[in-house]
Tab-separated table of C-alpha atoms and ligand atoms in Angstrom:
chain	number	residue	atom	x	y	z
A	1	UNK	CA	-40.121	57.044	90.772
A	2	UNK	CA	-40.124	55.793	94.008
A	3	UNK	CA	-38.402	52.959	95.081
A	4	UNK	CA	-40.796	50.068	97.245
A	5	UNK	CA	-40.952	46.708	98.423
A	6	UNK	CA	-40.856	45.147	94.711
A	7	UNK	CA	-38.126	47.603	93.065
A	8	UNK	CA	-35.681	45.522	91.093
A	9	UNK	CA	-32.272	45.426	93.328
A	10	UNK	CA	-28.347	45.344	92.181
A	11	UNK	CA	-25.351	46.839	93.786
A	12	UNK	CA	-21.160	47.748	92.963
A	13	UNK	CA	-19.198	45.460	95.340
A	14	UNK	CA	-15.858	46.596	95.952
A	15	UNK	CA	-13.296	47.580	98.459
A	16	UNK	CA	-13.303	50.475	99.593
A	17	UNK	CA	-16.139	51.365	97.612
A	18	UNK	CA	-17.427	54.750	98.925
A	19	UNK	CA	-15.246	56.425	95.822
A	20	UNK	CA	-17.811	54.238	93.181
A	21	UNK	CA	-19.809	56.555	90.676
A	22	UNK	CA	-22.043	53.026	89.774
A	23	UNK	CA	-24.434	54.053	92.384
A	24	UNK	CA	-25.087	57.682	90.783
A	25	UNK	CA	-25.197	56.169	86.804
A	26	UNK	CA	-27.747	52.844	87.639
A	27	UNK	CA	-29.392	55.002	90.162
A	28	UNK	CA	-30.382	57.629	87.404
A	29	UNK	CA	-31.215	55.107	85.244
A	30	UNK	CA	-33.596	53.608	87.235
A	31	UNK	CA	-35.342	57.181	87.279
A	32	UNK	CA	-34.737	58.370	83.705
A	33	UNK	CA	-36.271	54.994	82.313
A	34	UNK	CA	-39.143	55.234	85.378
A	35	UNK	CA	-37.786	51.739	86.560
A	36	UNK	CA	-38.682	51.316	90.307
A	37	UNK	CA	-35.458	49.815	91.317
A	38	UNK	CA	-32.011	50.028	93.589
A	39	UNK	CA	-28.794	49.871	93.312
A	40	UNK	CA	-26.383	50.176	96.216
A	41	UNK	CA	-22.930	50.032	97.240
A	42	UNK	CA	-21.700	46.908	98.717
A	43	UNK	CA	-18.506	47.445	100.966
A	44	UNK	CA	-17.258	43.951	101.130
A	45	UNK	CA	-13.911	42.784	102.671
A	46	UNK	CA	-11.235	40.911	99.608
A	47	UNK	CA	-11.937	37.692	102.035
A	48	UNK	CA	-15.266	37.704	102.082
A	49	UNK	CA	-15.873	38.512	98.015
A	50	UNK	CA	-16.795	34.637	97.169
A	51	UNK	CA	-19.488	34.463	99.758
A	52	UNK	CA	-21.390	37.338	99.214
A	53	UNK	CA	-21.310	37.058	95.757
A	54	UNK	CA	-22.903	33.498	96.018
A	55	UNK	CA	-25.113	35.271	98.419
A	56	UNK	CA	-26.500	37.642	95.695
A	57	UNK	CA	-29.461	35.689	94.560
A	58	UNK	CA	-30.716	34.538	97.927
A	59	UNK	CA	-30.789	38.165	98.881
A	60	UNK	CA	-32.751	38.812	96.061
A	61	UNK	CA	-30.343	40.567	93.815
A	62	UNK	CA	-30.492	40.672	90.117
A	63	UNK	CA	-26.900	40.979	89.715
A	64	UNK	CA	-23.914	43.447	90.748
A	65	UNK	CA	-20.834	45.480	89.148
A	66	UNK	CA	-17.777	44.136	90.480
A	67	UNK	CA	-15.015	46.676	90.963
A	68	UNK	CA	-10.755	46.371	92.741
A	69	UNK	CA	-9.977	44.218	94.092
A	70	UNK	CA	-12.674	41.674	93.635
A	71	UNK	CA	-12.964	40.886	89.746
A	72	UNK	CA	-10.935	37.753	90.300
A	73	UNK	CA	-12.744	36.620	92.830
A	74	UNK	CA	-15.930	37.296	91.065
A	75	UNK	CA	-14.240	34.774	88.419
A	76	UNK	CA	-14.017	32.231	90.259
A	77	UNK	CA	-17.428	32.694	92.392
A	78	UNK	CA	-19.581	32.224	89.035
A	79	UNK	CA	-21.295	29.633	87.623
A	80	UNK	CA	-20.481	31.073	84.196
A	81	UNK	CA	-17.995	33.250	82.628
A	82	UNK	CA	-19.004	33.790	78.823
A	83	UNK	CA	-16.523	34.218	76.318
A	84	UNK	CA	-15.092	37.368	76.625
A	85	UNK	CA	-14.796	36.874	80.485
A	86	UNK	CA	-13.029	33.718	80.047
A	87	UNK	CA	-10.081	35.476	77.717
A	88	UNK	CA	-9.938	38.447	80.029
A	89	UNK	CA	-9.517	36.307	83.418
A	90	UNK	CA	-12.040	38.833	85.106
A	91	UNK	CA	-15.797	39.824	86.017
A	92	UNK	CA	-16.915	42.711	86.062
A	93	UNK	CA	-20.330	42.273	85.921
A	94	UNK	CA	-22.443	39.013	87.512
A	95	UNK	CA	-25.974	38.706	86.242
A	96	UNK	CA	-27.966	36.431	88.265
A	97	UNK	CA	-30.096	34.143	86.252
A	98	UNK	CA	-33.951	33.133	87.231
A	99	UNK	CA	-32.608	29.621	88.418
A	100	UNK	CA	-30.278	31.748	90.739
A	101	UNK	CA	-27.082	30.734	88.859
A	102	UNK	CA	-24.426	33.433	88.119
A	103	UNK	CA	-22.859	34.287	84.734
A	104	UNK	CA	-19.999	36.344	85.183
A	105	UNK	CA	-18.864	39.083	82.032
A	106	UNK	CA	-16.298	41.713	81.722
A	107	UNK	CA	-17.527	44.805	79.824
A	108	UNK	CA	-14.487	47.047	80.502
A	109	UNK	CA	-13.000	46.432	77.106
A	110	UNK	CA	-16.480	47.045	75.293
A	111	UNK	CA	-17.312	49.764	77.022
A	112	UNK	CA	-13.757	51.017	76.026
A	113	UNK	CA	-14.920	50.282	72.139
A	114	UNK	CA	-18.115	51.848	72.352
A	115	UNK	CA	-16.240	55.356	73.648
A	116	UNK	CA	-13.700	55.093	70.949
A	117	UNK	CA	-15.975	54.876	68.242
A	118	UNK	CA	-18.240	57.558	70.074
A	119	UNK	CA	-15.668	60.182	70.560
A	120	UNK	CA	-13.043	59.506	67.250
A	121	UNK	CA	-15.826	57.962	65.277
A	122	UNK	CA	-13.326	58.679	62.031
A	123	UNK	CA	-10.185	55.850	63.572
A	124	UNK	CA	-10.072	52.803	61.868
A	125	UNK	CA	-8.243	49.759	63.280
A	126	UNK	CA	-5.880	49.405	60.441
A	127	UNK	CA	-4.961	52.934	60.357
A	128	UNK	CA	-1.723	52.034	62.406
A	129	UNK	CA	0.059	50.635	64.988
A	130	UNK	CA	-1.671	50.956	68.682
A	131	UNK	CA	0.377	52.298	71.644
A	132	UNK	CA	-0.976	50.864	74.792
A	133	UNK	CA	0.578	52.460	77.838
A	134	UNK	CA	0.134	50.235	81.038
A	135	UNK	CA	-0.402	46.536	81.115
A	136	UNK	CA	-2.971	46.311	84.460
A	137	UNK	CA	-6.439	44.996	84.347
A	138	UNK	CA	-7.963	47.913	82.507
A	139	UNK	CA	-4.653	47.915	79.865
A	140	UNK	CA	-5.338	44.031	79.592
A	141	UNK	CA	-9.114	44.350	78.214
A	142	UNK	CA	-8.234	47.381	76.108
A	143	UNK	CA	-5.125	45.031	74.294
A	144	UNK	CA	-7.926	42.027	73.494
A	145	UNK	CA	-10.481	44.430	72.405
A	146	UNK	CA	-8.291	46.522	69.993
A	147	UNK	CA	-6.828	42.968	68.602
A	148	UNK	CA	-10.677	41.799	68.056
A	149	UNK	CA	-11.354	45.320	66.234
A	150	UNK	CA	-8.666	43.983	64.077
A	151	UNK	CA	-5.774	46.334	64.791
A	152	UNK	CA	-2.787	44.866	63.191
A	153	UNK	CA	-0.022	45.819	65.348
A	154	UNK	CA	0.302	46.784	68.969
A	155	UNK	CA	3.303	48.053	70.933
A	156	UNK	CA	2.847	47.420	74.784
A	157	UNK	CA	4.634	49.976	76.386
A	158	UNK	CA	5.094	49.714	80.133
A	159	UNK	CA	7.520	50.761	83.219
A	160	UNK	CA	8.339	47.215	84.525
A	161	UNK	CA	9.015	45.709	80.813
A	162	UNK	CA	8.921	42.377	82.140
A	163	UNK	CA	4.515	43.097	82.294
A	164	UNK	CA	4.796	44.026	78.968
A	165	UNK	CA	6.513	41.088	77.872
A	166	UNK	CA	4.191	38.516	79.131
A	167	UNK	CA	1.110	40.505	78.194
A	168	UNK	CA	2.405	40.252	74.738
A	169	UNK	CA	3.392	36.652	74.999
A	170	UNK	CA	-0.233	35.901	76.228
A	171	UNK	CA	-1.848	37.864	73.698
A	172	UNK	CA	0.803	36.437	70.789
A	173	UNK	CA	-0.871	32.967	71.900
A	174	UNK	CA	-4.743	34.575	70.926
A	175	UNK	CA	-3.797	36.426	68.021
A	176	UNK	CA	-1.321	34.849	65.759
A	177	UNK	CA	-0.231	36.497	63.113
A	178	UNK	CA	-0.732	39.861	64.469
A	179	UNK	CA	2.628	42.147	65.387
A	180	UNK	CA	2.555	42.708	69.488
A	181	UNK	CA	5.445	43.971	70.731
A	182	UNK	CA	6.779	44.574	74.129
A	183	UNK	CA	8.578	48.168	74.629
A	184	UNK	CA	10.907	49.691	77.143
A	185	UNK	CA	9.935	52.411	78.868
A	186	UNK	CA	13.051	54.437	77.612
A	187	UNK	CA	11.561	54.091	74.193
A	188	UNK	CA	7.818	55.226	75.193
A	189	UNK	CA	8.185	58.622	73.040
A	190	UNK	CA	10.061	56.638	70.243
A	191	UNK	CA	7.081	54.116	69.982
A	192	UNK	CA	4.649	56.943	69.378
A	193	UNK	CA	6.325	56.837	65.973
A	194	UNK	CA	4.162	56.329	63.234
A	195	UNK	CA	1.148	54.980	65.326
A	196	UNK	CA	-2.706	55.084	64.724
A	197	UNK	CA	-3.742	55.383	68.215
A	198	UNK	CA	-2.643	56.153	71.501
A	199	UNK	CA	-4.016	54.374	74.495
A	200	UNK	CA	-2.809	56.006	78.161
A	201	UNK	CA	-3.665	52.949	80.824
A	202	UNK	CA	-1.182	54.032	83.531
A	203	UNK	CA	-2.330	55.509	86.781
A	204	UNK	CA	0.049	58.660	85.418
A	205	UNK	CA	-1.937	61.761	84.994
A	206	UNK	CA	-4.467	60.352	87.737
A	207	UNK	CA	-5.302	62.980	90.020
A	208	UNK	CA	-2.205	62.680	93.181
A	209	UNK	CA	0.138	60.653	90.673
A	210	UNK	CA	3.036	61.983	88.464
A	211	UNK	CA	2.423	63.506	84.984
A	212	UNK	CA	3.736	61.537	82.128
A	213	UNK	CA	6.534	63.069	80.349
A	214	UNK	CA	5.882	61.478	77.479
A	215	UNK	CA	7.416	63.641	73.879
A	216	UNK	CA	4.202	63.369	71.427
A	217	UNK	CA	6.549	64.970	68.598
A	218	UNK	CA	6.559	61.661	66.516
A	219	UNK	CA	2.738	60.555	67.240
A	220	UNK	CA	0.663	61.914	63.567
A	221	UNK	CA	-1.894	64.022	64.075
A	222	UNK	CA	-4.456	61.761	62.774
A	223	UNK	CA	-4.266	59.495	66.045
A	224	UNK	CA	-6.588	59.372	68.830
A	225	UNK	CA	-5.778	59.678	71.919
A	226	UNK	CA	-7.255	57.765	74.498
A	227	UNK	CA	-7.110	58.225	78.293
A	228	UNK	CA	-8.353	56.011	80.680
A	229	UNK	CA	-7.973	58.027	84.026
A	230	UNK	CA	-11.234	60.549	84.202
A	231	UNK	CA	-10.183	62.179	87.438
A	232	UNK	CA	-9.096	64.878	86.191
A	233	UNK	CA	-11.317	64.402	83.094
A	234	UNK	CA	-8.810	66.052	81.322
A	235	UNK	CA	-4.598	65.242	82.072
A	236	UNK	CA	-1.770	66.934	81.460
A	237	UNK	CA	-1.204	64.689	78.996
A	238	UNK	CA	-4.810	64.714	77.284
A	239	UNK	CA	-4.330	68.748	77.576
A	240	UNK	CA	-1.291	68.667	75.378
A	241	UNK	CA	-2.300	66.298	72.697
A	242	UNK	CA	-5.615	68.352	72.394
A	243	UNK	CA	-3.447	71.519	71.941
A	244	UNK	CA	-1.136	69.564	68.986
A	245	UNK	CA	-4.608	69.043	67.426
A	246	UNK	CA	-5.254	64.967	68.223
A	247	UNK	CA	-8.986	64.204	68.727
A	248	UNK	CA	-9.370	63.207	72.395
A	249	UNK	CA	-10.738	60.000	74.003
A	250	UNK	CA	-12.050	60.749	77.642
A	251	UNK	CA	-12.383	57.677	80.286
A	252	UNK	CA	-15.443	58.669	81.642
A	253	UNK	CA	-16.933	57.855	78.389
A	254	UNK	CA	-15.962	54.320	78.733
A	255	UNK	CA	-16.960	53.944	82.653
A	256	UNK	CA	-20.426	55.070	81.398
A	257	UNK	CA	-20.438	52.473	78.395
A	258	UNK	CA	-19.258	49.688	80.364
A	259	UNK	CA	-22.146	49.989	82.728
A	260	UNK	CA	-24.575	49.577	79.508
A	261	UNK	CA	-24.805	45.568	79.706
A	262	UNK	CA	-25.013	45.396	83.782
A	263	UNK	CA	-28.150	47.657	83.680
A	264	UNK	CA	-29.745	45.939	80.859
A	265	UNK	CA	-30.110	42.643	83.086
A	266	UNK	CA	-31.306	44.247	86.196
A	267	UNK	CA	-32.711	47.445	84.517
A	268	UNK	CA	-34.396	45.035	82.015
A	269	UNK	CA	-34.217	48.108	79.604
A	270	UNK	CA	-30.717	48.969	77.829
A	271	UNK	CA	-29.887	52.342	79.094
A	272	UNK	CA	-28.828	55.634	76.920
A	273	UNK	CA	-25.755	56.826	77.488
A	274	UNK	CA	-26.472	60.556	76.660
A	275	UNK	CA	-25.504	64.155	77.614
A	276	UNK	CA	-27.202	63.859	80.435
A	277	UNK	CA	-26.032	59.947	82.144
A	278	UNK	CA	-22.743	61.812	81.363
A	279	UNK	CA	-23.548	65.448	82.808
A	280	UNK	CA	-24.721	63.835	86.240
A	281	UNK	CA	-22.160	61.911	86.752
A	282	UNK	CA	-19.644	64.702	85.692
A	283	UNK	CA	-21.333	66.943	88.675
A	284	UNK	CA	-20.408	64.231	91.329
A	285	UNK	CA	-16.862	64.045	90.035
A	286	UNK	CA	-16.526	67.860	90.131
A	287	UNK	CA	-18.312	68.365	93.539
A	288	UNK	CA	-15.732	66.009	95.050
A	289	UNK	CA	-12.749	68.005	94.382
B	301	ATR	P1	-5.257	48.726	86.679
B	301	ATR	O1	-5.503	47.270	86.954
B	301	ATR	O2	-6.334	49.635	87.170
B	301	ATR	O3	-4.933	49.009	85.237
B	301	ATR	P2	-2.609	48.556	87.954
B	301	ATR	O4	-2.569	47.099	87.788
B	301	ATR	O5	-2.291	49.115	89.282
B	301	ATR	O6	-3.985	49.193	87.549
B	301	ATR	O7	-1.634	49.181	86.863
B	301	ATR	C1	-1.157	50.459	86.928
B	301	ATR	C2	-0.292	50.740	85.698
B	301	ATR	O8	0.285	52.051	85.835
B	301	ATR	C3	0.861	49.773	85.519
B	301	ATR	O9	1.079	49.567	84.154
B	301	ATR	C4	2.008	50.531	86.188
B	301	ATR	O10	3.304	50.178	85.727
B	301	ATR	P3	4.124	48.976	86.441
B	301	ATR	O11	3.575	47.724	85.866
B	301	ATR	O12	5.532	49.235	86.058
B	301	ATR	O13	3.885	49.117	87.916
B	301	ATR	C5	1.714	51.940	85.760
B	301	ATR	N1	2.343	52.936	86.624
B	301	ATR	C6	1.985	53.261	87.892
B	301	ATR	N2	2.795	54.240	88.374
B	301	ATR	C7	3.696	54.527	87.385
B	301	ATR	C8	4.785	55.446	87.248
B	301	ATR	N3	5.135	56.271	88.243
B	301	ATR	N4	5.457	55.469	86.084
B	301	ATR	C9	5.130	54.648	85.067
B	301	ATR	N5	4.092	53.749	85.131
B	301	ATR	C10	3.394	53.693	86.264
């Protein structure tokens, strides 16, 4: 399919952005479902983010992924932020609107929802406590979205405990009545103990960064674990809890289902994320090593 003067246009604003795999996933999209259409990278300074993303329907866009460091500004440069957006204080994904108005989602936490019940299809939300490790943006949208699935207790587990603590006070406020505790990061093998699931959200593992030393002797074996780096694909820490026998959780599943509701706007088809959205975005990953 060739892309011409009419093809349906959308981008992945960030900064930098030349590391982005959006550009490979939309742009096979376009092909696969024989949609004449673009999508490009937009390199856009943290100071100008506001402007340009105002500027997206004048230019003609249909809407953009918004990646670090501009998913607060993409909050505030909306017209719109629909419910989930509004409880996860980001956008990750503007969707212009045919009177050029922007509404403004976040689909990192249902992308994360759709991999988990992909890839450990069999773990059920009251099966036990969750472990989340990290409390960043990505950690934050996980937290909401297992407390919607209706886990009923999560343990928050983070390096600077003082994260952890307000995460859990903020998320206390949404879900009452559910168990969220903050833990130390002294006790990070200890709160493995008993748990249903196992959520990694740190940048540990991430290809350059520190392995986790993390002691999986108390987690059962009936817990998923879930990873959110995907470069490597697999971590040291993925690696070991494969070898004890948990089922494992990749992240690039859950970069590929996140994309799913971006591409349905400006695709105006909802994509497949199959063996092979996944394959050629796996060859990218692996070519840049
Ligand atoms: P994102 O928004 O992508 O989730 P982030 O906000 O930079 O990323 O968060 C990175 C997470 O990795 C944080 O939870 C961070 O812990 P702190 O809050 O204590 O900084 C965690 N992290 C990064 N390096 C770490 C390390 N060496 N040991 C433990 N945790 C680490």
């Amino acid at each position: 399919m060739l892309t011409t003067g009419a093809a349906r246009v959308a981008g992945v604003m960030g900064w930098p952005i030349t590391h982005s795999l959006s550009p490979v996933l939309h742009g096979h999209w376009f092909r696969r479902h024989g949609i004449d259409g673009a999508y490009v990278p937009l390199a856009v300074r943290p100071d100008d983010a506001i402007a340009a993303i105002r500027m997206l329907p004048k230019l003609g866009f249909l809407g953009c992924n918004v990646t670090q460091p501009h998913k607060e500004a993409a909050f505030a440069a909306v017209d719109l932020r629909d419910a989930v957006a509004a409880r996860m204080g980001v956008v990750n994904t503007v969707m212009v609107q045919s009177d050029g108005s922007l509404i403004g989602t976040s689909t990192d936490g249902a992308g994360f929802m759709a991999n988990l019940r992909e890839q450990a299809p069999d773990w059920r939300p009251e099966q036990g406590p969750a472990v989340l490790l990290g409390t960043g943006g990505a950690a934050r949208a996980v937290a909401i979205t297992l407390l919607d699935a209706g886990v009923l207790e999560l343990r928050l587990v983070n390096r600077t405990v003082a994260k952890a603590d307000a995460l859990a006070a903020d998320l206390r406020l949404i879900f009452q009545g559910r168990r969220i505790d903050a833990v130390g990061w002294q006790e990070r093998s200890a709160a493995l103990e008993g748990a249903g699931l196992l959520v990694q959200a740190t940048s540990l593992g991430m290809k350059g960064q520190p392995n986790h030393d993390l002691q999986l002797d108390g987690l059962p074996l009936s817990a998923p674990v879930a990873e959110l780096v995907y470069v490597p694909l697999e971590t040291e820490l993925t690696a070991r809890a494969r070898r004890r026998g948990h089922r494992i959780v990749d992240g690039l599943g859950m970069l590929l289902h996140q994309a799913v509701p971006g591409f349905a706007h400006w695709g105006g088809v909802t994509p497949t994320v199959d063996a092979e959205a996944r394959q050629i975005v796996l060859e990218v990953l692996r070519s840049r090593r």
